[in-house]
Short mmCIF file of C-alpha atoms in Angstrom, two decimals:
data_model
loop_
_atom_site.label_atom_id
_atom_site.label_comp_id
_atom_site.label_asym_id
_atom_site.label_seq_id
_atom_site.Cartn_x
_atom_site.Cartn_y
_atom_site.Cartn_z
CA MET A 1 0.05 -0.13 -0.03
CA ARG A 2 1.30 3.54 -1.01
CA TYR A 3 0.58 6.03 1.64
CA THR A 4 0.27 9.74 0.86
CA ALA A 5 3.04 12.19 1.98
CA GLU A 6 0.95 13.69 4.45
CA HIS A 7 0.51 10.41 5.83
CA LYS A 8 4.19 9.88 6.23
CA GLN A 9 4.57 13.31 7.58
CA ALA A 10 2.19 12.41 10.23
CA THR A 11 3.77 9.21 11.13
CA HIS A 12 6.93 10.67 11.23
CA ALA A 13 5.82 13.16 13.60
CA ARG A 14 4.19 10.18 16.14
CA ILE A 15 7.63 8.66 15.92
CA LEU A 16 9.28 11.85 17.05
CA ALA A 17 6.71 12.36 19.77
CA ALA A 18 7.05 9.00 21.13
CA ALA A 19 10.71 9.05 21.21
CA GLU A 20 10.72 12.50 23.13
CA LYS A 21 8.60 11.23 25.60
CA LEU A 22 10.77 7.97 25.91
CA PHE A 23 14.16 9.62 25.88
CA ARG A 24 12.88 12.18 28.56
CA ALA A 25 12.16 9.68 30.92
CA GLU A 26 14.76 6.80 30.39
CA GLY A 27 17.47 8.24 28.23
CA PHE A 28 19.11 7.13 25.17
CA SER A 29 20.07 3.54 26.34
CA GLY A 30 15.86 3.29 27.81
CA ALA A 31 14.33 4.15 24.49
CA SER A 32 15.01 1.18 22.36
CA VAL A 33 13.60 1.15 18.78
CA GLU A 34 11.00 -1.23 19.69
CA ARG A 35 9.69 0.50 22.53
CA VAL A 36 9.63 3.86 20.61
CA MET A 37 7.38 2.15 17.82
CA ARG A 38 5.22 0.47 19.93
CA ALA A 39 4.88 3.58 21.98
CA ALA A 40 3.63 5.24 18.71
CA GLY A 41 1.31 2.43 17.89
CA LEU A 42 3.46 1.22 14.86
CA THR A 43 5.52 -1.60 13.80
CA VAL A 44 9.17 -2.08 14.07
CA GLY A 45 9.87 -2.49 10.42
CA GLY A 46 8.29 0.82 9.76
CA PHE A 47 11.21 2.57 11.61
CA TYR A 48 13.66 2.39 9.26
CA ALA A 49 11.34 4.43 6.31
CA HIS A 50 11.84 7.11 8.63
CA PHE A 51 15.04 7.15 10.41
CA ALA A 52 18.68 5.73 9.20
CA SER A 53 19.33 4.64 12.77
CA LYS A 54 18.54 5.06 16.56
CA GLU A 55 21.14 8.05 16.71
CA SER A 56 19.50 9.75 13.67
CA LEU A 57 16.28 9.52 15.72
CA LEU A 58 18.04 11.41 18.61
CA ALA A 59 19.75 13.95 16.21
CA GLU A 60 16.24 14.86 15.09
CA SER A 61 14.69 14.57 18.45
CA LEU A 62 17.22 17.00 19.66
CA ARG A 63 16.72 19.63 16.75
CA ALA A 64 12.74 19.30 17.25
CA PHE A 65 13.26 19.83 21.04
CA MET A 66 15.47 22.76 21.00
CA ASN A 67 13.68 24.54 18.03
CA ALA A 68 10.28 24.28 19.87
CA ASN A 69 11.75 25.15 23.39
CA ARG A 70 13.80 28.03 22.11
CA THR A 71 10.48 29.88 20.96
CA ARG A 72 8.84 29.05 24.34
CA TRP A 73 11.61 29.84 26.56
CA LEU A 74 12.37 33.21 24.87
CA ALA A 75 8.58 34.14 24.20
CA GLY A 76 7.64 37.83 25.34
CA LEU A 77 11.12 38.70 26.50
CA GLY A 78 12.15 40.67 23.36
CA ASP A 79 11.69 43.91 25.58
CA VAL A 80 13.55 42.73 28.74
CA ARG A 81 17.30 43.18 28.72
CA GLY A 82 20.16 42.27 31.29
CA THR A 83 19.86 40.68 34.68
CA GLU A 84 16.08 40.62 34.32
CA PHE A 85 16.37 38.81 31.39
CA LEU A 86 18.42 36.08 32.71
CA GLU A 87 16.35 35.98 35.68
CA ARG A 88 13.05 35.57 33.74
CA PHE A 89 14.66 33.06 31.44
CA ALA A 90 15.85 31.01 34.21
CA ARG A 91 12.54 30.88 36.01
CA ARG A 92 10.56 29.81 32.95
CA TYR A 93 12.99 27.14 32.29
CA LEU A 94 13.51 25.86 36.01
CA ASN A 95 9.61 26.09 36.65
CA GLN A 96 9.19 23.26 34.18
CA TYR A 97 10.23 20.84 37.37
CA ASP A 98 7.62 19.20 39.48
CA ARG A 99 8.48 19.49 43.02
CA ASP A 100 6.15 16.68 44.01
CA THR A 101 7.17 14.07 41.39
CA GLY A 102 10.83 15.03 40.63
CA GLU A 103 9.67 15.18 36.37
CA THR A 104 10.41 17.75 33.97
CA ALA A 105 9.63 18.56 30.40
CA CYS A 106 13.19 19.06 29.41
CA MET A 107 15.09 16.09 27.85
CA MET A 108 18.53 17.46 29.33
CA PRO A 109 18.46 15.80 32.38
CA SER A 110 18.01 12.36 31.19
CA LEU A 111 20.06 12.79 28.21
CA LEU A 112 23.29 15.02 29.00
CA SER A 113 25.36 12.09 30.30
CA ASP A 114 24.81 10.11 26.80
CA LEU A 115 25.36 12.89 24.78
CA THR A 116 29.03 13.24 26.05
CA ARG A 117 29.32 9.74 24.24
CA ALA A 118 27.13 10.19 21.44
CA THR A 119 28.02 10.05 17.74
CA PRO A 120 29.44 13.48 16.08
CA GLU A 121 25.86 13.75 14.25
CA VAL A 122 23.93 13.90 17.68
CA GLN A 123 26.18 16.22 19.01
CA ALA A 124 26.32 18.75 16.28
CA ALA A 125 22.66 18.57 16.29
CA PHE A 126 22.69 19.50 19.71
CA GLY A 127 25.46 21.89 19.36
CA ARG A 128 23.56 23.91 16.47
CA GLY A 129 20.45 23.97 18.98
CA LEU A 130 22.54 25.64 21.80
CA GLU A 131 23.81 27.67 19.05
CA GLU A 132 20.92 29.19 18.08
CA LEU A 133 19.32 29.49 21.40
CA VAL A 134 22.36 31.55 22.67
CA GLY A 135 22.59 33.63 19.46
CA GLN A 136 18.86 34.80 19.64
CA ALA A 137 19.23 35.45 23.29
CA GLN A 138 22.84 37.06 23.53
CA VAL A 139 21.29 40.24 22.11
CA GLN A 140 19.04 40.90 25.24
CA LEU A 141 22.25 41.01 27.15
CA PRO A 142 24.57 44.33 27.37
CA ALA A 143 28.52 43.30 27.66
CA ARG A 144 29.48 43.92 31.26
CA GLU A 145 33.14 43.66 32.97
CA GLY A 146 34.67 40.04 32.49
CA ALA A 147 31.75 38.56 30.59
CA THR A 148 30.59 39.24 26.79
CA PRO A 149 26.81 38.73 26.14
CA ARG A 150 27.63 35.48 24.49
CA GLN A 151 29.51 34.10 27.80
CA GLN A 152 26.55 35.35 29.90
CA MET A 153 23.96 33.40 27.88
CA LEU A 154 26.40 30.27 27.55
CA ALA A 155 26.75 30.36 31.41
CA THR A 156 22.94 30.76 32.05
CA VAL A 157 21.87 27.77 29.88
CA ALA A 158 24.75 25.57 31.26
CA LEU A 159 23.42 26.63 35.15
CA CYS A 160 19.84 25.83 34.00
CA PHE A 161 20.72 22.66 32.46
CA GLY A 162 22.82 21.72 35.20
CA ALA A 163 20.41 22.63 38.23
CA MET A 164 17.50 20.54 36.33
CA THR A 165 19.68 17.79 36.09
CA LEU A 166 21.12 18.05 39.91
CA ALA A 167 17.25 18.34 40.92
CA ARG A 168 16.36 15.24 38.91
CA ALA A 169 19.37 13.48 40.48
CA THR A 170 18.25 14.23 44.29
CA ALA A 171 14.33 14.05 43.32
CA THR A 172 13.63 12.56 46.65
CA GLN A 173 15.63 15.11 48.74
CA PRO A 174 14.54 18.49 49.90
CA LEU A 175 17.98 19.64 48.30
CA ALA A 176 16.40 19.17 44.86
CA GLY A 177 14.19 22.45 45.25
CA GLU A 178 17.07 24.27 47.01
CA ILE A 179 19.24 23.75 43.96
CA LEU A 180 16.45 25.24 41.86
CA ASP A 181 16.04 28.06 43.98
CA ALA A 182 19.73 28.76 44.25
CA ALA A 183 20.09 28.78 40.51
CA ARG A 184 17.39 31.38 40.19
CA ALA A 185 18.80 33.62 42.99
CA LEU A 186 22.20 33.65 41.59
CA LEU A 187 20.99 34.87 38.18
CA ALA A 188 18.46 37.17 39.65
CA ALA A 189 21.56 38.77 41.84
CA GLY A 190 23.11 39.97 38.56
CA GLU A 191 26.82 41.13 38.76
CA VAL A 192 28.81 41.66 41.86
CA LYS A 193 29.32 45.39 42.64
CA LYS A 194 33.22 45.97 43.24
CA ASP A 195 34.14 48.90 45.51
CA SER A 196 36.65 51.22 43.91
CA PRO A 197 39.98 51.36 45.41
CA ARG A 198 39.26 54.93 46.76
CA LYS A 199 36.34 53.59 48.55
CA ARG A 200 38.18 50.53 49.86
CA GLN A 201 41.04 52.85 51.42
CA ALA A 202 38.17 55.30 52.85
CA GLY A 203 36.41 52.13 54.32
CA ALA A 204 39.34 50.40 55.94
CA ALA A 205 40.15 50.06 59.12
CA PRO A 206 43.02 52.26 60.42
CA LYS A 207 46.33 50.44 60.68
CA LYS A 208 47.67 49.92 64.22
CA PRO A 209 50.81 51.82 64.93
CA HIS A 210 53.95 49.48 65.20
#
């Protein structure tokens, strides 16, 4: 039986949706091709009509995830700049964590360790997603002493993904919520203000005579 292009596209989307759900819950190793296809309501034999390999499925899942979430994470923040932008971005991302269940809508906590061992194809897909997120967001950040806008945004994404991963790793402990609160607080605090040499000199305690 020959299927229409629309049918094939819809089937492709079903496989991607099923894969994302399994990758998010169980990581790369837990989402076998058989389980993905079963979750999509399809037979295993149809998988290779859509993807060359499980790694290709992961690469496309990452592209779709980063594209969709870049729009969601940045929506409505076009007029916000500096520390307020970083704090609101972090709050929006970290609020995905469910403190009762320890679950999150983000795939990163389950996949980051897998990505360190992934194929170049997979790492390139994830890298492009990060580049697009950082490139779009960094225009909201003025340069500041010691960190370019790009560095600020890269560090913010790293902090958010890392905090969410640590929260998942301590999901049964009160520490999980504290980690997320700490990440938000650090970004909201902004740049540390350094006293000028003159102020430090004026405020210094008088030296004791020898």
